[in-house]
PDB file of C-alpha atoms in Angstrom:
ATOM      1  CA  UNK A  84     138.629  87.703 -30.464  1.00  0.00           C
ATOM      2  CA  UNK A  85     138.612  91.489 -30.171  1.00  0.00           C
ATOM      3  CA  UNK A  86     136.854  93.027 -27.165  1.00  0.00           C
ATOM      4  CA  UNK A  87     135.413  96.439 -28.020  1.00  0.00           C
ATOM      5  CA  UNK A  88     136.543  99.269 -25.750  1.00  0.00           C
ATOM      6  CA  UNK A  89     133.798 101.877 -25.331  1.00  0.00           C
ATOM      7  CA  UNK A  90     136.296 104.439 -23.995  1.00  0.00           C
ATOM      8  CA  UNK A  91     138.218 104.192 -27.266  1.00  0.00           C
ATOM      9  CA  UNK A  92     135.287 105.800 -29.127  1.00  0.00           C
ATOM     10  CA  UNK A  93     135.940 109.106 -27.368  1.00  0.00           C
ATOM     11  CA  UNK A  94     139.699 109.050 -27.912  1.00  0.00           C
ATOM     12  CA  UNK A  95     140.973 110.799 -31.044  1.00  0.00           C
ATOM     13  CA  UNK A  96     141.687 108.706 -34.107  1.00  0.00           C
ATOM     14  CA  UNK A  97     145.291 107.707 -34.702  1.00  0.00           C
ATOM     15  CA  UNK A  98     147.406 105.845 -37.236  1.00  0.00           C
ATOM     16  CA  UNK A  99     146.190 102.271 -37.727  1.00  0.00           C
ATOM     17  CA  UNK A 100     142.524 102.906 -36.861  1.00  0.00           C
ATOM     18  CA  UNK A 101     139.797 101.879 -39.310  1.00  0.00           C
ATOM     19  CA  UNK A 102     137.394 104.634 -40.367  1.00  0.00           C
ATOM     20  CA  UNK A 103     134.194 105.135 -42.365  1.00  0.00           C
ATOM     21  CA  UNK A 104     133.572 108.362 -44.225  1.00  0.00           C
ATOM     22  CA  UNK A 105     130.234 109.982 -43.299  1.00  0.00           C
ATOM     23  CA  UNK A 106     128.462 110.882 -46.535  1.00  0.00           C
ATOM     24  CA  UNK A 107     124.984 111.727 -47.761  1.00  0.00           C
ATOM     25  CA  UNK A 108     122.627 109.084 -49.063  1.00  0.00           C
ATOM     26  CA  UNK A 109     123.605 109.590 -52.728  1.00  0.00           C
ATOM     27  CA  UNK A 110     127.321 108.743 -52.427  1.00  0.00           C
ATOM     28  CA  UNK A 111     128.879 105.469 -51.369  1.00  0.00           C
ATOM     29  CA  UNK A 112     130.703 105.289 -48.061  1.00  0.00           C
ATOM     30  CA  UNK A 113     134.458 104.882 -48.220  1.00  0.00           C
ATOM     31  CA  UNK A 114     136.214 102.621 -45.750  1.00  0.00           C
ATOM     32  CA  UNK A 115     139.858 103.126 -44.852  1.00  0.00           C
ATOM     33  CA  UNK A 116     142.803 102.623 -42.536  1.00  0.00           C
ATOM     34  CA  UNK A 117     144.554 105.775 -41.334  1.00  0.00           C
ATOM     35  CA  UNK A 118     148.182 106.005 -42.434  1.00  0.00           C
ATOM     36  CA  UNK A 119     148.929 109.708 -41.843  1.00  0.00           C
ATOM     37  CA  UNK A 120     147.491 112.544 -39.704  1.00  0.00           C
ATOM     38  CA  UNK A 121     147.813 116.185 -40.864  1.00  0.00           C
ATOM     39  CA  UNK A 122     147.047 119.430 -39.056  1.00  0.00           C
ATOM     40  CA  UNK A 123     146.829 120.618 -35.468  1.00  0.00           C
ATOM     41  CA  UNK A 124     143.426 122.262 -34.994  1.00  0.00           C
ATOM     42  CA  UNK A 125     141.555 120.862 -37.978  1.00  0.00           C
ATOM     43  CA  UNK A 126     142.834 117.341 -38.435  1.00  0.00           C
ATOM     44  CA  UNK A 127     142.818 115.603 -41.784  1.00  0.00           C
ATOM     45  CA  UNK A 128     143.463 111.907 -42.148  1.00  0.00           C
ATOM     46  CA  UNK A 129     145.089 110.240 -45.108  1.00  0.00           C
ATOM     47  CA  UNK A 130     143.821 106.683 -45.387  1.00  0.00           C
ATOM     48  CA  UNK A 131     144.234 103.597 -47.539  1.00  0.00           C
ATOM     49  CA  UNK A 132     140.905 102.814 -49.188  1.00  0.00           C
ATOM     50  CA  UNK A 133     139.579  99.356 -48.248  1.00  0.00           C
ATOM     51  CA  UNK A 134     136.908  97.015 -49.610  1.00  0.00           C
ATOM     52  CA  UNK A 135     133.889  97.037 -47.321  1.00  0.00           C
ATOM     53  CA  UNK A 136     133.405  93.254 -47.401  1.00  0.00           C
ATOM     54  CA  UNK A 137     136.779  92.028 -46.125  1.00  0.00           C
ATOM     55  CA  UNK A 138     138.820  95.207 -45.421  1.00  0.00           C
ATOM     56  CA  UNK A 139     141.476  94.383 -48.000  1.00  0.00           C
ATOM     57  CA  UNK A 140     143.153  97.317 -49.832  1.00  0.00           C
ATOM     58  CA  UNK A 141     141.769  98.523 -53.153  1.00  0.00           C
ATOM     59  CA  UNK A 142     144.346  98.841 -55.935  1.00  0.00           C
ATOM     60  CA  UNK A 143     144.339 101.027 -59.032  1.00  0.00           C
ATOM     61  CA  UNK A 144     144.934  99.691 -62.546  1.00  0.00           C
ATOM     62  CA  UNK A 145     148.684 100.235 -62.175  1.00  0.00           C
ATOM     63  CA  UNK A 146     148.679  98.101 -58.963  1.00  0.00           C
ATOM     64  CA  UNK A 147     149.241 101.034 -56.583  1.00  0.00           C
ATOM     65  CA  UNK A 148     147.093 101.297 -53.471  1.00  0.00           C
ATOM     66  CA  UNK A 149     144.231 103.827 -53.535  1.00  0.00           C
ATOM     67  CA  UNK A 150     144.339 106.520 -50.861  1.00  0.00           C
ATOM     68  CA  UNK A 151     141.970 109.314 -49.890  1.00  0.00           C
ATOM     69  CA  UNK A 152     141.975 112.289 -47.528  1.00  0.00           C
ATOM     70  CA  UNK A 153     139.108 113.070 -45.176  1.00  0.00           C
ATOM     71  CA  UNK A 154     138.609 115.673 -42.431  1.00  0.00           C
ATOM     72  CA  UNK A 155     138.022 114.718 -38.809  1.00  0.00           C
ATOM     73  CA  UNK A 156     134.387 115.867 -38.917  1.00  0.00           C
ATOM     74  CA  UNK A 157     133.515 113.734 -41.942  1.00  0.00           C
ATOM     75  CA  UNK A 158     134.631 110.346 -40.585  1.00  0.00           C
ATOM     76  CA  UNK A 159     133.993 108.009 -37.686  1.00  0.00           C
ATOM     77  CA  UNK A 160     135.611 104.902 -36.237  1.00  0.00           C
ATOM     78  CA  UNK A 161     134.582 101.611 -37.895  1.00  0.00           C
ATOM     79  CA  UNK A 162     132.874  98.994 -35.724  1.00  0.00           C
ATOM     80  CA  UNK A 163     134.920  95.841 -36.352  1.00  0.00           C
ATOM     81  CA  UNK A 164     132.450  93.338 -34.838  1.00  0.00           C
ATOM     82  CA  UNK A 165     130.976  92.271 -38.163  1.00  0.00           C
ATOM     83  CA  UNK A 166     134.403  91.466 -39.605  1.00  0.00           C
ATOM     84  CA  UNK A 167     135.408  88.901 -36.971  1.00  0.00           C
ATOM     85  CA  UNK A 168     134.104  85.396 -37.531  1.00  0.00           C
ATOM     86  CA  UNK A 169     133.428  82.953 -34.749  1.00  0.00           C
ATOM     87  CA  UNK A 170     136.087  80.251 -34.399  1.00  0.00           C
ATOM     88  CA  UNK A 171     134.929  77.171 -36.280  1.00  0.00           C
ATOM     89  CA  UNK A 172     136.221  73.633 -36.627  1.00  0.00           C
ATOM     90  CA  UNK A 173     139.076  73.147 -39.100  1.00  0.00           C
ATOM     91  CA  UNK A 174     141.173  70.170 -40.124  1.00  0.00           C
ATOM     92  CA  UNK A 175     144.066  69.785 -37.698  1.00  0.00           C
ATOM     93  CA  UNK A 176     142.287  71.239 -34.646  1.00  0.00           C
ATOM     94  CA  UNK A 177     142.519  69.356 -31.354  1.00  0.00           C
ATOM     95  CA  UNK A 178     139.084  68.790 -29.783  1.00  0.00           C
ATOM     96  CA  UNK A 179     137.654  67.484 -26.539  1.00  0.00           C
ATOM     97  CA  UNK A 180     134.599  65.261 -27.146  1.00  0.00           C
ATOM     98  CA  UNK A 181     132.341  64.759 -24.105  1.00  0.00           C
ATOM     99  CA  UNK A 182     129.564  62.191 -23.942  1.00  0.00           C
ATOM    100  CA  UNK A 183     127.783  61.052 -20.754  1.00  0.00           C
ATOM    101  CA  UNK A 184     130.623  62.153 -18.488  1.00  0.00           C
ATOM    102  CA  UNK A 185     133.432  60.564 -20.509  1.00  0.00           C
ATOM    103  CA  UNK A 186     135.976  62.603 -22.459  1.00  0.00           C
ATOM    104  CA  UNK A 187     137.959  61.785 -25.586  1.00  0.00           C
ATOM    105  CA  UNK A 188     140.577  63.942 -27.180  1.00  0.00           C
ATOM    106  CA  UNK A 189     141.036  63.874 -30.921  1.00  0.00           C
ATOM    107  CA  UNK A 190     142.578  65.597 -33.899  1.00  0.00           C
ATOM    108  CA  UNK A 191     140.190  66.463 -36.743  1.00  0.00           C
ATOM    109  CA  UNK A 192     141.202  64.710 -39.963  1.00  0.00           C
ATOM    110  CA  UNK A 193     138.020  65.119 -41.998  1.00  0.00           C
ATOM    111  CA  UNK A 194     134.309  65.876 -42.220  1.00  0.00           C
ATOM    112  CA  UNK A 195     131.556  63.328 -42.885  1.00  0.00           C
ATOM    113  CA  UNK A 196     128.002  64.174 -43.922  1.00  0.00           C
ATOM    114  CA  UNK A 197     125.398  62.300 -41.805  1.00  0.00           C
ATOM    115  CA  UNK A 198     123.798  60.858 -44.975  1.00  0.00           C
ATOM    116  CA  UNK A 199     127.236  59.887 -46.316  1.00  0.00           C
ATOM    117  CA  UNK A 200     126.970  62.152 -49.355  1.00  0.00           C
ATOM    118  CA  UNK A 201     129.666  64.566 -50.529  1.00  0.00           C
ATOM    119  CA  UNK A 202     130.308  67.455 -48.145  1.00  0.00           C
ATOM    120  CA  UNK A 203     131.374  70.991 -49.041  1.00  0.00           C
ATOM    121  CA  UNK A 204     133.126  71.521 -45.695  1.00  0.00           C
ATOM    122  CA  UNK A 205     136.504  70.815 -47.264  1.00  0.00           C
ATOM    123  CA  UNK A 206     136.183  73.757 -49.693  1.00  0.00           C
ATOM    124  CA  UNK A 207     134.055  76.267 -47.766  1.00  0.00           C
ATOM    125  CA  UNK A 208     134.831  75.435 -44.134  1.00  0.00           C
ATOM    126  CA  UNK A 209     132.726  73.628 -41.535  1.00  0.00           C
ATOM    127  CA  UNK A 210     129.017  74.018 -42.335  1.00  0.00           C
ATOM    128  CA  UNK A 211     127.496  73.023 -38.971  1.00  0.00           C
ATOM    129  CA  UNK A 212     125.776  69.851 -40.226  1.00  0.00           C
ATOM    130  CA  UNK A 213     128.675  67.473 -40.725  1.00  0.00           C
ATOM    131  CA  UNK A 214     130.174  65.056 -38.247  1.00  0.00           C
ATOM    132  CA  UNK A 215     133.831  65.472 -37.337  1.00  0.00           C
ATOM    133  CA  UNK A 216     136.087  62.526 -38.189  1.00  0.00           C
ATOM    134  CA  UNK A 217     138.886  62.407 -35.619  1.00  0.00           C
ATOM    135  CA  UNK A 218     141.941  60.362 -34.741  1.00  0.00           C
ATOM    136  CA  UNK A 219     141.895  59.681 -31.005  1.00  0.00           C
ATOM    137  CA  UNK A 220     144.898  61.052 -29.122  1.00  0.00           C
ATOM    138  CA  UNK A 221     146.130  60.775 -25.571  1.00  0.00           C
ATOM    139  CA  UNK A 222     146.190  63.900 -23.423  1.00  0.00           C
ATOM    140  CA  UNK A 223     149.732  63.057 -22.245  1.00  0.00           C
ATOM    141  CA  UNK A 224     152.588  65.335 -23.207  1.00  0.00           C
ATOM    142  CA  UNK A 225     153.472  64.945 -26.859  1.00  0.00           C
ATOM    143  CA  UNK A 226     149.825  64.118 -27.762  1.00  0.00           C
ATOM    144  CA  UNK A 227     150.504  60.587 -29.091  1.00  0.00           C
ATOM    145  CA  UNK A 228     147.866  58.778 -31.164  1.00  0.00           C
ATOM    146  CA  UNK A 229     145.981  55.920 -29.538  1.00  0.00           C
ATOM    147  CA  UNK A 230     146.529  52.660 -31.396  1.00  0.00           C
ATOM    148  CA  UNK A 231     143.672  50.201 -31.882  1.00  0.00           C
ATOM    149  CA  UNK A 232     143.537  46.661 -33.191  1.00  0.00           C
ATOM    150  CA  UNK A 233     145.858  45.653 -36.024  1.00  0.00           C
ATOM    151  CA  UNK A 234     148.148  48.553 -35.049  1.00  0.00           C
ATOM    152  CA  UNK A 235     145.973  51.185 -36.752  1.00  0.00           C
ATOM    153  CA  UNK A 236     145.027  54.512 -35.127  1.00  0.00           C
ATOM    154  CA  UNK A 237     141.643  54.690 -33.381  1.00  0.00           C
ATOM    155  CA  UNK A 238     139.179  56.802 -35.370  1.00  0.00           C
ATOM    156  CA  UNK A 239     135.851  58.145 -34.086  1.00  0.00           C
ATOM    157  CA  UNK A 240     133.052  60.387 -35.358  1.00  0.00           C
ATOM    158  CA  UNK A 241     132.038  63.313 -33.173  1.00  0.00           C
ATOM    159  CA  UNK A 242     128.989  65.547 -33.145  1.00  0.00           C
ATOM    160  CA  UNK A 243     130.020  69.221 -33.173  1.00  0.00           C
ATOM    161  CA  UNK A 244     127.576  70.087 -30.375  1.00  0.00           C
ATOM    162  CA  UNK A 245     129.502  67.905 -27.906  1.00  0.00           C
ATOM    163  CA  UNK A 246     132.964  69.168 -28.902  1.00  0.00           C
ATOM    164  CA  UNK A 247     135.169  72.010 -27.755  1.00  0.00           C
ATOM    165  CA  UNK A 248     138.334  73.227 -29.441  1.00  0.00           C
ATOM    166  CA  UNK A 249     141.300  72.800 -27.092  1.00  0.00           C
ATOM    167  CA  UNK A 250     144.170  75.200 -26.691  1.00  0.00           C
ATOM    168  CA  UNK A 251     147.592  73.629 -27.240  1.00  0.00           C
ATOM    169  CA  UNK A 252     150.472  74.712 -25.045  1.00  0.00           C
ATOM    170  CA  UNK A 253     154.081  74.604 -26.266  1.00  0.00           C
ATOM    171  CA  UNK A 254     156.749  72.273 -24.923  1.00  0.00           C
ATOM    172  CA  UNK A 255     157.332  72.478 -21.199  1.00  0.00           C
ATOM    173  CA  UNK A 256     160.146  71.189 -19.032  1.00  0.00           C
ATOM    174  CA  UNK A 257     158.782  67.641 -19.492  1.00  0.00           C
ATOM    175  CA  UNK A 258     158.888  68.035 -23.288  1.00  0.00           C
ATOM    176  CA  UNK A 259     156.197  67.596 -25.908  1.00  0.00           C
ATOM    177  CA  UNK A 260     153.041  69.527 -26.689  1.00  0.00           C
ATOM    178  CA  UNK A 261     150.197  69.353 -24.203  1.00  0.00           C
ATOM    179  CA  UNK A 262     146.549  70.338 -23.916  1.00  0.00           C
ATOM    180  CA  UNK A 263     145.726  73.276 -21.655  1.00  0.00           C
ATOM    181  CA  UNK A 264     144.097  72.153 -18.409  1.00  0.00           C
ATOM    182  CA  UNK A 265     141.254  74.607 -17.789  1.00  0.00           C
ATOM    183  CA  UNK A 266     140.948  73.653 -14.100  1.00  0.00           C
ATOM    184  CA  UNK A 267     144.485  74.817 -13.253  1.00  0.00           C
ATOM    185  CA  UNK A 268     145.005  78.492 -12.346  1.00  0.00           C
ATOM    186  CA  UNK A 269     147.344  80.354 -14.700  1.00  0.00           C
TER     187      UNK A 269
END
């Protein structure tokens, strides 16, 4: 997640910064990413024009990227907070499920609606209502699955309010992936 630096607002704009053109109420604002800076005293920025919803580049009919030029006085830095989404549960995430002092670790393999009807979480992402269907794993290095009766993996349903997404660390000297221990100092 991006932490906003208030000192950066006062620093001059440079290549790679996102800007919004200041305009009157009759014209639409243009959003852009600076690709070139011209001038010494009166700076002008050449920017790639971006869509305001997802900051992806706008293309012309001949598939070239649209650009525009704007002076330093007619633009300001874009606040990127509204473009960053909060981390949500996705299939394949490793979670820590806590209930009454006991912890289970699991890998999300699906979503289940509480009323057992079809869920849209597979197409649109986790919706906040569904239960998380997980395969229980051991927190040992390598993250092996726990095996239940009849040699099948243990599966459990977890409520999203009792779960946290775990950070996975790469192989160490012992080998195998492992879950980050948040009690250890870094």
